[in-house]
Structure formats: C-alpha cells, structure tokens
Amino acid sequence: MILALETSCDDTCAAVITSDGAIRSNVISSQGVHDRYGGVVPEIASRHHLELIGDVVTDALTTAGATLGEVDLIAVTRGPGLVAALLVGLATAKALAASSEKPLAAVDHLHGHVAASFLAPDPFEPPFVSLLASGGHTLLAHVRDHGPGYELLGQTLDDAAGEAFDKGARLLGLGYPGGPALELLAQDGDPDAFEFPIAAKLKGLDFSFAGLKTALLYRIRDLGEAEAERLRADLAASYQRAIVEALAMRAERALEQTGVGRLALGGGVAANGPLRERMKRLGVTLDIPPARLCTDNAAMIASAARYVPVLPYPDYLELDVYATGEQPLVTAA
Ligand code: KG4
Ligand code: ZN
C-alpha cells in the first residue's frame, strides 16, 4: 500500500492506493479561506496545511481501513508549487516514513496529474497525448511511457488556462476559484453572444491566454456596468467557449503532429463540463479522469509514485522542495 500526501497549493490531501492502482481512500480538504483575497495566499495556505495535515492523514488511513504499519511506501509532492505549502507535506512525509524507517518516493506534481490516468479501474496506458490544464500550468506532452519525464509539445506563453478562468471570473465579480463559478454562470449564457480571441494566429502547439483576459476587460468596460451586469452569463459563456476552443484546437494539432490517436486530459480545468464535451467530439480515444482526480488530489501522487525511484531510509531526509518553474518534468523534443 502507498500513502501519499499533496500540499502544493491550497488543498490539503492524503490518499491510500494499492500497488495495482486501486484507490482505497482519497481525502481532499479544501481550505476555503482564500476566496476573500481573490487568490491563494502562500503563508496562509502553509499554516492551514500544518493544522489540517495530521487529521487528513488519519482520515485517509481510517477510510482505507489501514494502519500506518501496513503502509509500504510514503509518497509526497516535491514540486512545483508554493514552497511554504510544499514544505509542510514533505516534512510530514519524511516524519511518517522515518519514524518506522519506511522508504519514500518524491513525486513531481505534473507527473501526478498525468498519472491520474493510470489509476484503476480503467487505467489508460501510454502512448498518448496529455493535455494538462491547471491553475499553474497549461501544456501538451507526448506521454510515451509511465514517466517521469515527458516530451513537451507546447505550453502556455503567459497565463495558464485555469488562471484565465480565475481572472475572467474575477472580472465578472465571481469568487475564487473562478473555474467552477464561471462554468456555473455560463450555463445560463449564450456562448455565441461575444467573440473572444483564441490566439488562432499563434502557430504550433503553444498557448496564450493573456489577450483573452484583456479582451474581456475591454468588453466589460465598453458595455458599461449595467449592461455588463445584464449580460454576465453571456460574457461567461463566450469567454469559457474561447478557452475551450483554444485548448481543443491545440490538442487536435498535437494529435495530428504525433499521429497518436489517444488523448488524456488532466489538471483542474479538465473538470470543466463543456471542455469534456468538446474533447469527446475530437473523435479519438479519450481519457478524462473523474473531476475529483483532475483537480489536486493525493491519489494521483500515489499513482505516480509507482513509477519513480524509491529512496530508502534515511536517504530522503536531505530532500528539498522546488518551486514553480524549477526542475521541469517535461523536456523539449
Ligand atoms: O490542478 P488544480 O486543482 O491546481 C493546480 O495545480 O493549479 O487546478 C486548479 C485550477 C483553478 O484555476 C480552477 O479555477 C480550475 O483549475 N478549475 C476549473 C474547474 N474546476 C477547477 N476551471 C474550469 N472549470 C472547472 N469546473
Ligand atoms: Zn495541480
């Protein structure tokens, strides 16, 4: 059995899976304190992780019907993410492992998002193209094996897709995280009401979402407060459609370029209903993990831990975390 911890952002997570990828528990405690600031405050996230992690681990073990003694491997997210938040998970994992001289596996967060597809009951096997779209990253990778280390096909040149959702939501007066809130508002809107840019001129497989956010800002300004308020749902639906189309267009190009007829979605944005529906229309073999395995969770970290080198006690005690932008999982082709 593998016990994994994930604390890279604002969700305090612990999960237990078996070595064949069956999920025994997957506990996610969303802090829910960051919405008043309009985004995650690293120091506050870190302090909450510290308060929650003990109970979250206990909950994961209890739900799994397991004791710490029965766990064979402790896994933890090492990066990328918020350093102060990651440190809580890594220090806890080291303590749990070292107290009974168990081995430890350090996992890259993005490897975790890809590895959500490898979980039972229907593991999606490589090769496939992975579209990872979260709050911190948006990229396309060619997944030839279970990893870690994938060939980077394209990535965002500015904002991540989740960031575009969050910033758009903020402009529309919605709370954080913006993705789910914007999706809900868009349900009552017309996606054809407004035309927003999808960076169509950008060749290749890179993404750009900064222009989209600016376009929404100007559109709201041009409409005026009252009219923008009246057309809020239409604005949300059209804006969401632009993000979905931008993602679908590049995914389609990546599938053509690689000749791989298989696509997996991952990251928080993959929880988006219209994106999931749009991708189904690409006509390729598609894997979209359940929404709970797309947004940050520890089951995906446990899954990835099955494919990384295991460090015996006490080799991992010196291990450090890494921030966003350091130690990329994916390497250029
Ligand atoms: O993977 P994730 O949980 O955390 C990171 O590693 O960043 O992704 C969080 C991002 C946020 O930007 C959030 O707004 C977005 O995923 N998100 C969504 C939805 N659920 C979460 N975006 C669009 N639609 C959703 N349903
Ligand atoms: Zn994530």
PDB file of N, CA, C and O in Angstrom, residues 275-328:
ATOM      1  N   LEU A 275     -15.592  21.639 -21.641  1.00  0.00           N
ATOM      2  CA  LEU A 275     -14.314  21.178 -22.190  1.00  0.00           C
ATOM      3  C   LEU A 275     -14.366  19.667 -22.416  1.00  0.00           C
ATOM      4  O   LEU A 275     -13.936  19.163 -23.463  1.00  0.00           O
ATOM      5  N   ARG A 276     -14.913  18.960 -21.465  1.00  0.00           N
ATOM      6  CA  ARG A 276     -15.011  17.499 -21.575  1.00  0.00           C
ATOM      7  C   ARG A 276     -15.881  17.119 -22.780  1.00  0.00           C
ATOM      8  O   ARG A 276     -15.536  16.222 -23.551  1.00  0.00           O
ATOM      9  N   GLU A 277     -16.994  17.834 -22.938  1.00  0.00           N
ATOM     10  CA  GLU A 277     -17.893  17.550 -24.070  1.00  0.00           C
ATOM     11  C   GLU A 277     -17.209  17.850 -25.395  1.00  0.00           C
ATOM     12  O   GLU A 277     -17.324  17.099 -26.366  1.00  0.00           O
ATOM     13  N   ARG A 278     -16.493  18.974 -25.441  1.00  0.00           N
ATOM     14  CA  ARG A 278     -15.810  19.388 -26.676  1.00  0.00           C
ATOM     15  C   ARG A 278     -14.763  18.362 -27.088  1.00  0.00           C
ATOM     16  O   ARG A 278     -14.604  18.043 -28.272  1.00  0.00           O
ATOM     17  N   MET A 279     -14.013  17.859 -26.123  1.00  0.00           N
ATOM     18  CA  MET A 279     -12.945  16.905 -26.419  1.00  0.00           C
ATOM     19  C   MET A 279     -13.509  15.581 -26.927  1.00  0.00           C
ATOM     20  O   MET A 279     -12.872  14.896 -27.725  1.00  0.00           O
ATOM     21  N   LYS A 280     -14.695  15.236 -26.456  1.00  0.00           N
ATOM     22  CA  LYS A 280     -15.323  13.993 -26.933  1.00  0.00           C
ATOM     23  C   LYS A 280     -15.581  14.077 -28.437  1.00  0.00           C
ATOM     24  O   LYS A 280     -15.614  13.066 -29.129  1.00  0.00           O
ATOM     25  N   ARG A 281     -15.770  15.292 -28.943  1.00  0.00           N
ATOM     26  CA  ARG A 281     -16.062  15.464 -30.367  1.00  0.00           C
ATOM     27  C   ARG A 281     -14.815  15.375 -31.252  1.00  0.00           C
ATOM     28  O   ARG A 281     -14.921  15.414 -32.473  1.00  0.00           O
ATOM     29  N   LEU A 282     -13.613  15.257 -30.648  1.00  0.00           N
ATOM     30  CA  LEU A 282     -12.396  15.148 -31.453  1.00  0.00           C
ATOM     31  C   LEU A 282     -12.310  13.786 -32.143  1.00  0.00           C
ATOM     32  O   LEU A 282     -11.523  13.607 -33.072  1.00  0.00           O
ATOM     33  N   GLY A 283     -13.085  12.845 -31.646  1.00  0.00           N
ATOM     34  CA  GLY A 283     -13.158  11.545 -32.303  1.00  0.00           C
ATOM     35  C   GLY A 283     -11.936  10.664 -32.086  1.00  0.00           C
ATOM     36  O   GLY A 283     -11.624   9.827 -32.939  1.00  0.00           O
ATOM     37  N   VAL A 284     -11.206  10.875 -30.994  1.00  0.00           N
ATOM     38  CA  VAL A 284     -10.074   9.998 -30.681  1.00  0.00           C
ATOM     39  C   VAL A 284     -10.382   9.245 -29.392  1.00  0.00           C
ATOM     40  O   VAL A 284     -11.342   9.567 -28.691  1.00  0.00           O
ATOM     41  N   THR A 285      -9.568   8.252 -29.083  1.00  0.00           N
ATOM     42  CA  THR A 285      -9.728   7.539 -27.814  1.00  0.00           C
ATOM     43  C   THR A 285      -9.346   8.506 -26.698  1.00  0.00           C
ATOM     44  O   THR A 285      -8.242   9.043 -26.682  1.00  0.00           O
ATOM     45  N   LEU A 286     -10.284   8.713 -25.810  1.00  0.00           N
ATOM     46  CA  LEU A 286     -10.140   9.799 -24.850  1.00  0.00           C
ATOM     47  C   LEU A 286     -10.199   9.281 -23.422  1.00  0.00           C
ATOM     48  O   LEU A 286     -10.998   8.399 -23.102  1.00  0.00           O
ATOM     49  N   ASP A 287      -9.322   9.826 -22.571  1.00  0.00           N
ATOM     50  CA  ASP A 287      -9.407   9.515 -21.144  1.00  0.00           C
ATOM     51  C   ASP A 287      -9.562  10.807 -20.360  1.00  0.00           C
ATOM     52  O   ASP A 287      -8.702  11.680 -20.418  1.00  0.00           O
ATOM     53  N   ILE A 288     -10.673  10.922 -19.656  1.00  0.00           N
ATOM     54  CA  ILE A 288     -10.856  12.062 -18.759  1.00  0.00           C
ATOM     55  C   ILE A 288     -11.158  11.494 -17.376  1.00  0.00           C
ATOM     56  O   ILE A 288     -12.236  10.958 -17.150  1.00  0.00           O
ATOM     57  N   PRO A 289     -10.197  11.571 -16.464  1.00  0.00           N
ATOM     58  CA  PRO A 289     -10.456  11.052 -15.118  1.00  0.00           C
ATOM     59  C   PRO A 289     -11.639  11.786 -14.484  1.00  0.00           C
ATOM     60  O   PRO A 289     -11.958  12.906 -14.883  1.00  0.00           O
ATOM     61  N   PRO A 290     -12.303  11.153 -13.511  1.00  0.00           N
ATOM     62  CA  PRO A 290     -13.374  11.845 -12.810  1.00  0.00           C
ATOM     63  C   PRO A 290     -12.878  13.187 -12.254  1.00  0.00           C
ATOM     64  O   PRO A 290     -11.691  13.317 -11.938  1.00  0.00           O
ATOM     65  N   ALA A 291     -13.774  14.167 -12.147  1.00  0.00           N
ATOM     66  CA  ALA A 291     -13.376  15.526 -11.751  1.00  0.00           C
ATOM     67  C   ALA A 291     -12.515  15.532 -10.478  1.00  0.00           C
ATOM     68  O   ALA A 291     -11.550  16.282 -10.371  1.00  0.00           O
ATOM     69  N   ARG A 292     -12.837  14.682  -9.511  1.00  0.00           N
ATOM     70  CA  ARG A 292     -12.105  14.639  -8.245  1.00  0.00           C
ATOM     71  C   ARG A 292     -10.653  14.211  -8.424  1.00  0.00           C
ATOM     72  O   ARG A 292      -9.810  14.446  -7.557  1.00  0.00           O
ATOM     73  N   LEU A 293     -10.359  13.540  -9.546  1.00  0.00           N
ATOM     74  CA  LEU A 293      -8.975  13.125  -9.807  1.00  0.00           C
ATOM     75  C   LEU A 293      -8.278  14.098 -10.756  1.00  0.00           C
ATOM     76  O   LEU A 293      -7.087  13.975 -11.019  1.00  0.00           O
ATOM     77  N   CYS A 294      -9.043  15.072 -11.296  1.00  0.00           N
ATOM     78  CA  CYS A 294      -8.445  16.100 -12.166  1.00  0.00           C
ATOM     79  C   CYS A 294      -7.924  17.262 -11.339  1.00  0.00           C
ATOM     80  O   CYS A 294      -6.821  17.752 -11.559  1.00  0.00           O
ATOM     81  N   THR A 295      -8.738  17.736 -10.397  1.00  0.00           N
ATOM     82  CA  THR A 295      -8.255  18.794  -9.507  1.00  0.00           C
ATOM     83  C   THR A 295      -7.259  18.161  -8.533  1.00  0.00           C
ATOM     84  O   THR A 295      -7.158  16.941  -8.440  1.00  0.00           O
ATOM     85  N   ASP A 296      -6.520  19.006  -7.804  1.00  0.00           N
ATOM     86  CA  ASP A 296      -5.435  18.493  -6.971  1.00  0.00           C
ATOM     87  C   ASP A 296      -5.926  17.441  -5.978  1.00  0.00           C
ATOM     88  O   ASP A 296      -6.939  17.636  -5.298  1.00  0.00           O
ATOM     89  N   ASN A 297      -5.198  16.348  -5.909  1.00  0.00           N
ATOM     90  CA  ASN A 297      -5.536  15.249  -5.002  1.00  0.00           C
ATOM     91  C   ASN A 297      -4.283  14.421  -4.766  1.00  0.00           C
ATOM     92  O   ASN A 297      -3.287  14.580  -5.479  1.00  0.00           O
ATOM     93  N   ALA A 298      -4.322  13.550  -3.758  1.00  0.00           N
ATOM     94  CA  ALA A 298      -3.124  12.754  -3.439  1.00  0.00           C
ATOM     95  C   ALA A 298      -3.146  11.382  -4.099  1.00  0.00           C
ATOM     96  O   ALA A 298      -2.098  10.744  -4.214  1.00  0.00           O
ATOM     97  N   ALA A 299      -4.315  10.924  -4.571  1.00  0.00           N
ATOM     98  CA  ALA A 299      -4.357   9.620  -5.236  1.00  0.00           C
ATOM     99  C   ALA A 299      -3.481   9.635  -6.490  1.00  0.00           C
ATOM    100  O   ALA A 299      -2.794   8.664  -6.809  1.00  0.00           O
ATOM    101  N   MET A 300      -3.494  10.769  -7.191  1.00  0.00           N
ATOM    102  CA  MET A 300      -2.673  10.871  -8.410  1.00  0.00           C
ATOM    103  C   MET A 300      -1.178  10.867  -8.060  1.00  0.00           C
ATOM    104  O   MET A 300      -0.354  10.370  -8.836  1.00  0.00           O
ATOM    105  N   ILE A 301      -0.833  11.406  -6.891  1.00  0.00           N
ATOM    106  CA  ILE A 301       0.570  11.415  -6.447  1.00  0.00           C
ATOM    107  C   ILE A 301       0.994   9.986  -6.092  1.00  0.00           C
ATOM    108  O   ILE A 301       2.099   9.545  -6.440  1.00  0.00           O
ATOM    109  N   ALA A 302       0.096   9.257  -5.432  1.00  0.00           N
ATOM    110  CA  ALA A 302       0.374   7.853  -5.111  1.00  0.00           C
ATOM    111  C   ALA A 302       0.538   7.052  -6.398  1.00  0.00           C
ATOM    112  O   ALA A 302       1.408   6.183  -6.503  1.00  0.00           O
ATOM    113  N   SER A 303      -0.282   7.354  -7.388  1.00  0.00           N
ATOM    114  CA  SER A 303      -0.204   6.650  -8.664  1.00  0.00           C
ATOM    115  C   SER A 303       1.157   6.875  -9.324  1.00  0.00           C
ATOM    116  O   SER A 303       1.816   5.932  -9.771  1.00  0.00           O
ATOM    117  N   ALA A 304       1.602   8.126  -9.367  1.00  0.00           N
ATOM    118  CA  ALA A 304       2.896   8.458  -9.979  1.00  0.00           C
ATOM    119  C   ALA A 304       4.051   7.835  -9.200  1.00  0.00           C
ATOM    120  O   ALA A 304       5.074   7.464  -9.794  1.00  0.00           O
ATOM    121  N   ALA A 305       3.871   7.696  -7.884  1.00  0.00           N
ATOM    122  CA  ALA A 305       4.943   7.155  -7.028  1.00  0.00           C
ATOM    123  C   ALA A 305       5.338   5.748  -7.444  1.00  0.00           C
ATOM    124  O   ALA A 305       6.463   5.298  -7.190  1.00  0.00           O
ATOM    125  N   ARG A 306       4.427   5.048  -8.136  1.00  0.00           N
ATOM    126  CA  ARG A 306       4.724   3.682  -8.583  1.00  0.00           C
ATOM    127  C   ARG A 306       5.783   3.655  -9.684  1.00  0.00           C
ATOM    128  O   ARG A 306       6.300   2.605 -10.013  1.00  0.00           O
ATOM    129  N   TYR A 307       6.061   4.835 -10.271  1.00  0.00           N
ATOM    130  CA  TYR A 307       6.967   4.877 -11.421  1.00  0.00           C
ATOM    131  C   TYR A 307       8.217   5.724 -11.171  1.00  0.00           C
ATOM    132  O   TYR A 307       8.939   6.034 -12.107  1.00  0.00           O
ATOM    133  N   VAL A 308       8.450   6.136  -9.931  1.00  0.00           N
ATOM    134  CA  VAL A 308       9.653   6.939  -9.641  1.00  0.00           C
ATOM    135  C   VAL A 308      10.590   6.119  -8.747  1.00  0.00           C
ATOM    136  O   VAL A 308      10.145   5.180  -8.090  1.00  0.00           O
ATOM    137  N   PRO A 309      11.881   6.482  -8.723  1.00  0.00           N
ATOM    138  CA  PRO A 309      12.817   5.759  -7.863  1.00  0.00           C
ATOM    139  C   PRO A 309      12.409   5.907  -6.393  1.00  0.00           C
ATOM    140  O   PRO A 309      12.042   6.993  -5.957  1.00  0.00           O
ATOM    141  N   VAL A 310      12.473   4.815  -5.660  1.00  0.00           N
ATOM    142  CA  VAL A 310      12.120   4.838  -4.240  1.00  0.00           C
ATOM    143  C   VAL A 310      13.394   5.067  -3.432  1.00  0.00           C
ATOM    144  O   VAL A 310      14.412   4.424  -3.663  1.00  0.00           O
ATOM    145  N   LEU A 311      13.335   6.028  -2.514  1.00  0.00           N
ATOM    146  CA  LEU A 311      14.508   6.334  -1.693  1.00  0.00           C
ATOM    147  C   LEU A 311      14.406   5.580  -0.368  1.00  0.00           C
ATOM    148  O   LEU A 311      13.426   5.720   0.356  1.00  0.00           O
ATOM    149  N   PRO A 312      15.429   4.788  -0.040  1.00  0.00           N
ATOM    150  CA  PRO A 312      15.387   4.074   1.240  1.00  0.00           C
ATOM    151  C   PRO A 312      15.690   5.030   2.402  1.00  0.00           C
ATOM    152  O   PRO A 312      16.326   6.069   2.196  1.00  0.00           O
ATOM    153  N   TYR A 313      15.258   4.661   3.600  1.00  0.00           N
ATOM    154  CA  TYR A 313      15.624   5.412   4.798  1.00  0.00           C
ATOM    155  C   TYR A 313      17.120   5.297   4.986  1.00  0.00           C
ATOM    156  O   TYR A 313      17.650   4.203   4.819  1.00  0.00           O
ATOM    157  N   PRO A 314      17.884   6.328   5.295  1.00  0.00           N
ATOM    158  CA  PRO A 314      17.490   7.710   5.572  1.00  0.00           C
ATOM    159  C   PRO A 314      17.823   8.652   4.418  1.00  0.00           C
ATOM    160  O   PRO A 314      17.943   9.843   4.638  1.00  0.00           O
ATOM    161  N   ASP A 315      17.940   8.123   3.197  1.00  0.00           N
ATOM    162  CA  ASP A 315      18.442   8.933   2.074  1.00  0.00           C
ATOM    163  C   ASP A 315      17.595  10.163   1.757  1.00  0.00           C
ATOM    164  O   ASP A 315      18.072  11.121   1.175  1.00  0.00           O
ATOM    165  N   TYR A 316      16.311  10.109   2.131  1.00  0.00           N
ATOM    166  CA  TYR A 316      15.412  11.205   1.756  1.00  0.00           C
ATOM    167  C   TYR A 316      15.389  12.370   2.748  1.00  0.00           C
ATOM    168  O   TYR A 316      14.754  13.389   2.504  1.00  0.00           O
ATOM    169  N   LEU A 317      16.083  12.222   3.857  1.00  0.00           N
ATOM    170  CA  LEU A 317      15.976  13.262   4.895  1.00  0.00           C
ATOM    171  C   LEU A 317      16.518  14.608   4.423  1.00  0.00           C
ATOM    172  O   LEU A 317      16.095  15.655   4.904  1.00  0.00           O
ATOM    173  N   GLU A 318      17.435  14.585   3.472  1.00  0.00           N
ATOM    174  CA  GLU A 318      18.036  15.826   2.974  1.00  0.00           C
ATOM    175  C   GLU A 318      17.221  16.475   1.854  1.00  0.00           C
ATOM    176  O   GLU A 318      17.529  17.574   1.412  1.00  0.00           O
ATOM    177  N   LEU A 319      16.190  15.798   1.400  1.00  0.00           N
ATOM    178  CA  LEU A 319      15.417  16.240   0.233  1.00  0.00           C
ATOM    179  C   LEU A 319      14.791  17.624   0.446  1.00  0.00           C
ATOM    180  O   LEU A 319      14.311  17.924   1.530  1.00  0.00           O
ATOM    181  N   ASP A 320      14.777  18.443  -0.616  1.00  0.00           N
ATOM    182  CA  ASP A 320      14.150  19.759  -0.528  1.00  0.00           C
ATOM    183  C   ASP A 320      13.026  19.853  -1.570  1.00  0.00           C
ATOM    184  O   ASP A 320      12.975  19.055  -2.491  1.00  0.00           O
ATOM    185  N   VAL A 321      12.187  20.854  -1.423  1.00  0.00           N
ATOM    186  CA  VAL A 321      11.095  21.071  -2.372  1.00  0.00           C
ATOM    187  C   VAL A 321      11.615  21.934  -3.522  1.00  0.00           C
ATOM    188  O   VAL A 321      12.716  22.470  -3.449  1.00  0.00           O
ATOM    189  N   TYR A 322      10.829  22.064  -4.597  1.00  0.00           N
ATOM    190  CA  TYR A 322      11.173  23.029  -5.642  1.00  0.00           C
ATOM    191  C   TYR A 322       9.931  23.804  -6.069  1.00  0.00           C
ATOM    192  O   TYR A 322       8.825  23.275  -6.083  1.00  0.00           O
ATOM    193  N   ALA A 323      10.177  25.068  -6.409  1.00  0.00           N
ATOM    194  CA  ALA A 323       9.079  25.984  -6.725  1.00  0.00           C
ATOM    195  C   ALA A 323       8.644  25.830  -8.175  1.00  0.00           C
ATOM    196  O   ALA A 323       9.295  25.144  -8.967  1.00  0.00           O
ATOM    197  N   THR A 324       7.561  26.490  -8.531  1.00  0.00           N
ATOM    198  CA  THR A 324       7.092  26.527  -9.908  1.00  0.00           C
ATOM    199  C   THR A 324       8.190  27.114 -10.794  1.00  0.00           C
ATOM    200  O   THR A 324       8.813  28.109 -10.433  1.00  0.00           O
ATOM    201  N   GLY A 325       8.435  26.469 -11.916  1.00  0.00           N
ATOM    202  CA  GLY A 325       9.450  26.978 -12.841  1.00  0.00           C
ATOM    203  C   GLY A 325      10.789  26.276 -12.693  1.00  0.00           C
ATOM    204  O   GLY A 325      11.647  26.371 -13.556  1.00  0.00           O
ATOM    205  N   GLU A 326      10.979  25.549 -11.596  1.00  0.00           N
ATOM    206  CA  GLU A 326      12.225  24.816 -11.409  1.00  0.00           C
ATOM    207  C   GLU A 326      12.020  23.341 -11.786  1.00  0.00           C
ATOM    208  O   GLU A 326      10.903  22.843 -11.726  1.00  0.00           O
ATOM    209  N   GLN A 327      13.099  22.665 -12.111  1.00  0.00           N
ATOM    210  CA  GLN A 327      13.085  21.225 -12.382  1.00  0.00           C
ATOM    211  C   GLN A 327      11.900  20.772 -13.236  1.00  0.00           C
ATOM    212  O   GLN A 327      11.037  20.039 -12.753  1.00  0.00           O
ATOM    213  N   PRO A 328      11.829  21.218 -14.479  1.00  0.00           N
ATOM    214  CA  PRO A 328      10.675  20.836 -15.297  1.00  0.00           C
ATOM    215  C   PRO A 328      10.603  19.331 -15.514  1.00  0.00           C
ATOM    216  O   PRO A 328      11.621  18.678 -15.716  1.00  0.00           O
TER     217      PRO A 328
END
